[in-house]
Amino acid sequence: EGLHSLMLAAGKLFFGTATDVRYLDNKAHQAIVQNPNEFGMIVPENSQKWGELEKEDKGKVDFTNTDIIAAQAKGNGQLFRCHVLVWGAQLPSYVTSTSWTEKTLSDVLQAHITTTVTHFGSQCYSWDVVSEALSSSPDSNTLSTTSLFHQVLGASYIPFSFYWTSLAADPSSKLYYNDFNLELSPSKAQGAVDIVHLIRNYTSPTGEKNKARIDGIGLQSHLFVSSVPSLPSLTSTLELFTNLSLEVSFSELDISHSSLSPSPNATQIEQQEKDYMTVISACLAVKGCVGITVWGFSDKYSWVKDAFPGKGGGCLYDENMKNKGSWFAVAEVL
Ligand code: XIL
């Protein structure tokens, strides 16, 4: 049985994966991505980011690659997660090179949100509206000041983005805030709680209240073997958000080895399996945890290799698209 089927049987909505057009020519990879029993939720790894949508000239938006992935998911009866509207990275070059005023950047951001959200409409199970707005320094609940949006617009860019998404989005699409280390740092998790209040208390430029909606928190969970929080700690972080009437999901899960040379030994491999079981168990234990999505399922294509040289091996399938011990561990808890 596939992971998604098992997840459904456990009363959840989805077990999903990131994928993208650049993997389309790998047949073994495609066979797994397109198996709706294995993955019931698909998210484009890069294609839907602002810098990919507006790669060439300002105003020339190209949805082709995302549309390919969305159509494939639809054909397979899989949910589709839209990722990501407002994030400080992978921006179009004109966005990072223009010297913006508050007015010009708000206008451009609003247009980007409205155009993109309208294009995808009801295809999105959810939207990652804002990602990584919080500071990455450990034990901090403050906002990241390195983001262009924060530098020009201040904290208000966050509720502003949720407001314009709320106006444009299909009422059935869930609007998410997505970040990393929420599961590792209580103060960062508190920062996300503060963001929820900021959104809910927002008054629009035209004086409207209660129009900015947030429905969920995505915990990226790019984790490392032996540094995964305990089950009680994970469940209490999830409950921090579900107590605010939000749904939660593990949105970009991978649990990598912190060193690949020498290759991980039996103990480390077993620890990875246990760590996966802990994360899956946390979602199962919390009613408002609707699903789990891995950020790629094969060690061959995992982003971790590039982002953290020397680390990796954190997926459920090996480089040859064969399921690993971590896969069987996940299947076992489900
Ligand atoms: C990563 C992609 O996997 C890489 O291919 C790309 O080079 C950089 O971005 N948090 C996110 C994802 O929200 O969009 C990031 O994806 C990984 C971290």
Short mmCIF file of C-alpha atoms and ligand atoms in Angstrom, two decimals:
data_model
loop_
_atom_site.label_atom_id
_atom_site.label_comp_id
_atom_site.label_asym_id
_atom_site.label_seq_id
_atom_site.Cartn_x
_atom_site.Cartn_y
_atom_site.Cartn_z
CA GLU A 1 0.00 0.00 0.00
CA GLY A 2 1.13 3.56 -0.68
CA LEU A 3 1.85 6.22 1.91
CA HIS A 4 -1.08 8.39 0.86
CA SER A 5 -3.55 5.49 1.09
CA LEU A 6 -2.22 4.71 4.55
CA MET A 7 -2.51 8.37 5.52
CA LEU A 8 -6.14 8.46 4.37
CA ALA A 9 -6.89 5.34 6.36
CA ALA A 10 -5.40 7.12 9.39
CA GLY A 11 -8.00 9.87 8.95
CA LYS A 12 -5.73 12.49 7.39
CA LEU A 13 -6.07 14.40 4.13
CA PHE A 14 -2.80 13.77 2.38
CA PHE A 15 0.72 12.45 2.16
CA GLY A 16 2.45 14.50 -0.49
CA THR A 17 5.68 15.39 -2.22
CA ALA A 18 7.36 18.26 -4.00
CA THR A 19 8.25 17.64 -7.63
CA ASP A 20 8.86 19.76 -10.71
CA VAL A 21 9.15 19.86 -14.48
CA ARG A 22 12.88 19.26 -14.34
CA TYR A 23 12.25 15.65 -13.26
CA LEU A 24 9.71 14.85 -15.96
CA ASP A 25 12.16 12.87 -18.07
CA ASN A 26 13.04 10.44 -15.27
CA LYS A 27 10.53 7.63 -15.84
CA ALA A 28 11.16 5.81 -12.55
CA HIS A 29 10.67 9.09 -10.66
CA GLN A 30 7.51 9.89 -12.59
CA ALA A 31 6.02 6.47 -11.90
CA ILE A 32 6.23 7.22 -8.18
CA VAL A 33 5.06 10.85 -8.39
CA GLN A 34 2.09 9.86 -10.48
CA ASN A 35 0.98 7.04 -8.20
CA PRO A 36 -1.96 8.55 -6.30
CA ASN A 37 -1.77 5.81 -3.68
CA GLU A 38 1.74 6.92 -2.81
CA PHE A 39 1.30 10.70 -3.04
CA GLY A 40 -2.05 12.43 -2.76
CA MET A 41 -0.67 15.95 -2.74
CA ILE A 42 1.75 17.59 -5.15
CA VAL A 43 3.63 20.88 -4.71
CA PRO A 44 5.91 22.44 -7.34
CA GLU A 45 9.42 22.70 -5.90
CA ASN A 46 10.40 25.86 -7.79
CA SER A 47 8.20 26.62 -10.80
CA GLN A 48 5.58 28.65 -8.98
CA LYS A 49 8.00 30.97 -7.20
CA TRP A 50 7.78 34.61 -8.27
CA GLY A 51 11.23 34.60 -9.86
CA GLU A 52 10.29 31.59 -12.00
CA LEU A 53 6.92 33.01 -13.04
CA GLU A 54 8.47 36.32 -14.11
CA LYS A 55 11.81 35.13 -15.36
CA GLU A 56 12.28 37.45 -18.30
CA ASP A 57 10.82 40.92 -18.35
CA LYS A 58 8.80 42.72 -15.74
CA GLY A 59 5.14 42.00 -16.27
CA LYS A 60 5.76 38.97 -18.52
CA VAL A 61 4.28 36.21 -16.41
CA ASP A 62 4.64 32.62 -17.60
CA PHE A 63 2.61 29.97 -15.81
CA THR A 64 3.48 27.14 -18.25
CA ASN A 65 5.65 24.97 -16.00
CA THR A 66 3.38 25.20 -12.98
CA ASP A 67 0.37 24.49 -15.18
CA ILE A 68 2.05 21.26 -16.35
CA ILE A 69 2.52 20.05 -12.78
CA ALA A 70 -0.97 21.17 -11.74
CA ALA A 71 -2.57 19.40 -14.72
CA GLN A 72 -0.66 16.21 -13.97
CA ALA A 73 -1.79 16.28 -10.34
CA LYS A 74 -5.37 16.87 -11.41
CA GLY A 75 -5.19 13.99 -13.89
CA ASN A 76 -4.05 11.70 -11.09
CA GLY A 77 -6.67 12.94 -8.64
CA GLN A 78 -4.00 14.45 -6.40
CA LEU A 79 -4.38 17.64 -4.39
CA PHE A 80 -2.21 20.56 -5.47
CA ARG A 81 -0.47 22.95 -3.10
CA CYS A 82 0.48 26.37 -4.39
CA HIS A 83 3.94 27.53 -3.31
CA VAL A 84 4.75 30.42 -2.79
CA LEU A 85 3.41 33.98 -3.18
CA VAL A 86 5.57 36.18 -0.96
CA TRP A 87 9.05 35.07 0.03
CA GLY A 88 12.33 36.96 0.28
CA ALA A 89 14.16 34.53 -2.02
CA GLN A 90 13.92 33.48 -5.69
CA LEU A 91 12.49 36.85 -6.72
CA PRO A 92 12.51 38.28 -10.27
CA SER A 93 15.65 40.30 -10.92
CA TYR A 94 13.69 43.51 -11.45
CA VAL A 95 12.20 43.12 -7.98
CA THR A 96 15.58 42.88 -6.29
CA SER A 97 17.21 45.61 -8.41
CA THR A 98 14.57 48.36 -8.31
CA SER A 99 14.71 50.98 -5.58
CA TRP A 100 11.15 50.84 -4.35
CA THR A 101 9.01 53.23 -2.41
CA GLU A 102 6.28 51.93 -0.12
CA LYS A 103 3.69 52.79 -2.74
CA THR A 104 5.44 51.24 -5.75
CA LEU A 105 6.35 48.00 -3.96
CA SER A 106 2.84 47.59 -2.49
CA ASP A 107 1.36 48.05 -5.96
CA VAL A 108 3.68 45.48 -7.53
CA LEU A 109 3.13 43.00 -4.69
CA GLN A 110 -0.62 43.38 -4.87
CA ALA A 111 -0.60 42.88 -8.66
CA HIS A 112 1.61 39.78 -8.34
CA ILE A 113 -0.70 38.28 -5.72
CA THR A 114 -3.92 39.04 -7.58
CA THR A 115 -2.69 37.81 -10.98
CA THR A 116 -1.15 34.62 -9.63
CA VAL A 117 -3.95 33.66 -7.25
CA THR A 118 -6.59 34.35 -9.89
CA HIS A 119 -4.76 32.23 -12.46
CA PHE A 120 -4.73 29.12 -10.29
CA GLY A 121 -8.15 29.66 -8.72
CA SER A 122 -9.75 26.61 -7.17
CA GLN A 123 -6.87 24.35 -8.23
CA CYS A 124 -4.99 25.22 -5.03
CA TYR A 125 -5.84 23.10 -2.02
CA SER A 126 -3.78 25.72 -0.20
CA TRP A 127 -1.56 28.71 -0.80
CA ASP A 128 1.69 29.38 0.96
CA VAL A 129 0.93 33.09 1.15
CA VAL A 130 4.03 34.17 3.06
CA SER A 131 7.09 32.06 3.76
CA GLU A 132 10.01 32.61 6.11
CA ALA A 133 9.07 36.03 7.46
CA LEU A 134 10.67 35.26 10.81
CA SER A 135 14.30 35.79 11.68
CA SER A 136 16.43 32.69 11.28
CA SER A 137 18.54 33.46 14.32
CA PRO A 138 17.88 30.86 16.97
CA ASP A 139 15.67 31.79 19.91
CA SER A 140 14.24 34.81 18.24
CA ASN A 141 10.59 35.67 17.71
CA THR A 142 11.37 38.74 15.64
CA LEU A 143 10.78 39.29 11.94
CA SER A 144 13.54 38.85 9.42
CA THR A 145 14.85 42.26 8.44
CA THR A 146 16.83 40.92 5.51
CA SER A 147 13.66 40.48 3.47
CA LEU A 148 13.18 43.19 0.87
CA PHE A 149 9.49 43.35 1.78
CA HIS A 150 10.25 44.03 5.42
CA GLN A 151 12.88 46.61 4.53
CA VAL A 152 10.48 48.64 2.39
CA LEU A 153 7.07 47.92 3.92
CA GLY A 154 7.81 46.85 7.49
CA ALA A 155 5.82 44.13 9.24
CA SER A 156 2.62 45.17 7.47
CA TYR A 157 3.66 43.35 4.29
CA ILE A 158 2.53 40.15 5.98
CA PRO A 159 -1.13 41.02 6.71
CA PHE A 160 -1.19 43.04 3.47
CA SER A 161 -0.29 39.86 1.55
CA PHE A 162 -2.90 37.77 3.36
CA TYR A 163 -5.48 40.50 2.76
CA TRP A 164 -4.96 40.60 -1.02
CA THR A 165 -4.79 36.82 -1.20
CA SER A 166 -8.02 36.56 0.78
CA LEU A 167 -9.76 38.83 -1.72
CA ALA A 168 -8.48 36.93 -4.77
CA ALA A 169 -8.48 33.33 -3.56
CA ASP A 170 -11.14 30.71 -4.02
CA PRO A 171 -12.96 30.50 -0.65
CA SER A 172 -12.08 26.80 -0.48
CA SER A 173 -8.29 27.37 -0.76
CA LYS A 174 -6.56 27.37 2.61
CA LEU A 175 -4.19 30.26 3.26
CA TYR A 176 -0.98 29.25 5.02
CA TYR A 177 1.99 30.84 6.72
CA ASN A 178 5.03 28.58 6.12
CA ASP A 179 8.38 28.60 7.92
CA PHE A 180 11.29 26.48 9.16
CA ASN A 181 12.48 25.77 12.72
CA LEU A 182 9.03 26.41 14.19
CA GLU A 183 9.25 22.84 15.43
CA LEU A 184 12.71 23.43 16.92
CA SER A 185 12.42 26.85 18.52
CA PRO A 186 9.60 27.78 20.92
CA SER A 187 10.34 31.47 20.47
CA LYS A 188 10.13 31.21 16.71
CA ALA A 189 6.84 29.32 17.08
CA GLN A 190 5.65 32.21 19.27
CA GLY A 191 6.72 34.56 16.47
CA ALA A 192 4.38 32.64 14.15
CA VAL A 193 1.56 33.00 16.69
CA ASP A 194 2.20 36.77 16.69
CA ILE A 195 1.95 36.72 12.88
CA VAL A 196 -1.45 35.04 13.12
CA HIS A 197 -2.70 37.84 15.39
CA LEU A 198 -1.19 40.48 13.11
CA ILE A 199 -3.19 39.04 10.21
CA ARG A 200 -6.41 38.67 12.17
CA ASN A 201 -6.20 42.22 13.54
CA TYR A 202 -5.40 43.83 10.21
CA THR A 203 -7.22 46.89 9.00
CA SER A 204 -6.94 47.34 5.24
CA PRO A 205 -5.89 50.65 3.64
CA THR A 206 -9.58 51.30 2.99
CA GLY A 207 -10.51 50.70 6.64
CA GLU A 208 -11.89 47.16 6.31
CA LYS A 209 -11.44 44.87 9.30
CA ASN A 210 -11.54 41.06 9.52
CA LYS A 211 -10.88 40.60 5.80
CA ALA A 212 -7.40 39.05 6.00
CA ARG A 213 -7.78 35.32 6.51
CA ILE A 214 -5.25 32.72 7.64
CA ASP A 215 -6.19 29.04 7.82
CA GLY A 216 -3.01 27.12 8.42
CA ILE A 217 0.61 26.89 9.47
CA GLY A 218 3.13 24.88 7.46
CA LEU A 219 6.05 23.56 9.46
CA GLN A 220 8.75 23.01 6.85
CA SER A 221 10.68 20.53 9.03
CA HIS A 222 13.95 20.32 7.20
CA LEU A 223 15.42 18.25 9.98
CA PHE A 224 18.61 16.35 10.78
CA VAL A 225 19.01 12.87 12.21
CA SER A 226 19.32 12.94 16.04
CA SER A 227 18.11 16.56 16.22
CA VAL A 228 14.42 15.88 15.83
CA PRO A 229 12.32 17.21 18.74
CA SER A 230 10.62 14.69 21.00
CA LEU A 231 7.07 13.56 20.31
CA PRO A 232 5.59 15.64 23.19
CA SER A 233 7.49 18.70 22.04
CA LEU A 234 6.28 18.29 18.43
CA THR A 235 2.68 17.72 19.43
CA SER A 236 2.66 20.75 21.72
CA THR A 237 4.02 22.93 18.91
CA LEU A 238 1.29 21.66 16.59
CA GLU A 239 -1.32 22.32 19.29
CA LEU A 240 -0.06 25.86 19.80
CA PHE A 241 -1.47 26.50 16.32
CA THR A 242 -4.51 24.22 16.32
CA ASN A 243 -5.61 25.98 19.54
CA LEU A 244 -5.90 29.11 17.38
CA SER A 245 -8.40 27.26 15.14
CA LEU A 246 -5.78 26.74 12.45
CA GLU A 247 -4.89 23.56 10.62
CA VAL A 248 -1.25 22.50 10.50
CA SER A 249 0.86 20.32 8.27
CA PHE A 250 4.46 19.22 7.97
CA SER A 251 5.06 20.99 4.69
CA GLU A 252 8.60 20.21 3.48
CA LEU A 253 9.78 17.25 5.51
CA ASP A 254 13.23 15.71 5.10
CA ILE A 255 15.47 14.24 7.80
CA SER A 256 19.04 14.32 6.57
CA HIS A 257 22.26 12.83 7.84
CA SER A 258 24.57 15.62 8.96
CA SER A 259 27.52 13.93 7.30
CA LEU A 260 27.67 11.57 4.34
CA SER A 261 31.34 10.72 4.61
CA PRO A 262 31.79 8.13 5.83
CA SER A 263 28.37 6.92 4.77
CA PRO A 264 25.86 6.65 7.59
CA ASN A 265 26.27 3.52 9.71
CA ALA A 266 23.53 1.15 10.85
CA THR A 267 22.93 3.13 14.06
CA GLN A 268 22.48 6.39 12.18
CA ILE A 269 20.18 4.77 9.64
CA GLU A 270 18.10 3.30 12.44
CA GLN A 271 18.00 6.69 14.16
CA GLN A 272 16.73 8.26 10.93
CA GLU A 273 13.93 5.69 10.84
CA LYS A 274 13.01 6.48 14.45
CA ASP A 275 13.10 10.21 13.72
CA TYR A 276 10.70 9.80 10.80
CA MET A 277 8.41 7.76 13.03
CA THR A 278 8.41 10.54 15.63
CA VAL A 279 7.36 13.21 13.12
CA ILE A 280 4.66 11.05 11.55
CA SER A 281 3.35 10.09 15.02
CA ALA A 282 3.09 13.77 15.97
CA CYS A 283 0.83 14.48 13.01
CA LEU A 284 -1.27 11.42 13.77
CA ALA A 285 -1.63 12.51 17.40
CA VAL A 286 -3.01 15.97 16.63
CA LYS A 287 -6.45 16.24 15.09
CA GLY A 288 -5.77 19.50 13.27
CA CYS A 289 -2.68 18.11 11.53
CA VAL A 290 -4.11 17.48 8.07
CA GLY A 291 -1.13 16.06 6.24
CA ILE A 292 2.55 15.59 5.60
CA THR A 293 4.51 16.60 2.51
CA VAL A 294 8.10 15.60 1.84
CA TRP A 295 10.37 18.01 -0.03
CA GLY A 296 11.20 15.49 -2.73
CA PHE A 297 11.23 11.77 -2.09
CA SER A 298 14.50 10.65 -3.67
CA ASP A 299 18.02 11.25 -2.39
CA LYS A 300 19.00 11.74 -6.04
CA TYR A 301 17.22 15.06 -6.29
CA SER A 302 17.06 16.33 -2.71
CA TRP A 303 17.76 20.07 -2.39
CA VAL A 304 19.73 19.40 0.83
CA LYS A 305 22.81 18.21 -1.11
CA ASP A 306 23.09 21.64 -2.75
CA ALA A 307 21.98 23.80 0.15
CA PHE A 308 24.06 22.00 2.81
CA PRO A 309 27.12 20.47 1.13
CA GLY A 310 28.22 17.21 2.76
CA LYS A 311 24.77 16.56 4.24
CA GLY A 312 21.86 14.61 2.79
CA GLY A 313 20.45 11.14 2.42
CA GLY A 314 17.31 12.43 4.12
CA CYS A 315 14.59 11.08 1.84
CA LEU A 316 12.33 8.04 1.75
CA TYR A 317 13.76 6.66 -1.52
CA ASP A 318 17.38 6.18 -2.56
CA GLU A 319 19.12 7.52 -5.67
CA ASN A 320 17.70 4.63 -7.72
CA MET A 321 14.10 5.34 -6.72
CA LYS A 322 13.98 2.36 -4.42
CA ASN A 323 12.24 2.80 -1.07
CA LYS A 324 14.57 2.84 1.93
CA GLY A 325 14.26 1.85 5.57
CA SER A 326 12.89 5.33 6.26
CA TRP A 327 9.98 4.58 3.89
CA PHE A 328 9.19 1.33 5.70
CA ALA A 329 9.38 3.13 9.04
CA VAL A 330 6.84 5.69 7.86
CA ALA A 331 4.57 2.97 6.46
CA GLU A 332 4.81 1.13 9.76
CA VAL A 333 3.55 4.03 11.90
CA LEU A 334 0.82 4.83 9.41
C1 XIL B 1 14.35 25.07 -2.50
C2 XIL B 1 14.37 24.16 -3.72
O1 XIL B 1 14.19 22.83 -3.29
C3 XIL B 1 15.68 24.30 -4.45
O2 XIL B 1 15.67 23.58 -5.66
C4 XIL B 1 15.98 25.78 -4.74
O3 XIL B 1 17.24 25.91 -5.31
C5 XIL B 1 15.89 26.59 -3.46
O4 XIL B 1 14.63 26.40 -2.85
N1 XIL B 1 12.16 26.33 1.93
C6 XIL B 1 11.23 26.49 0.93
C7 XIL B 1 11.46 25.91 -0.41
O5 XIL B 1 10.14 27.02 1.20
O6 XIL B 1 10.87 26.65 -1.45
C8 XIL B 1 12.94 25.72 -0.68
O7 XIL B 1 13.07 25.02 -1.91
C9 XIL B 1 13.59 24.96 0.46
C10 XIL B 1 13.46 25.74 1.76
#
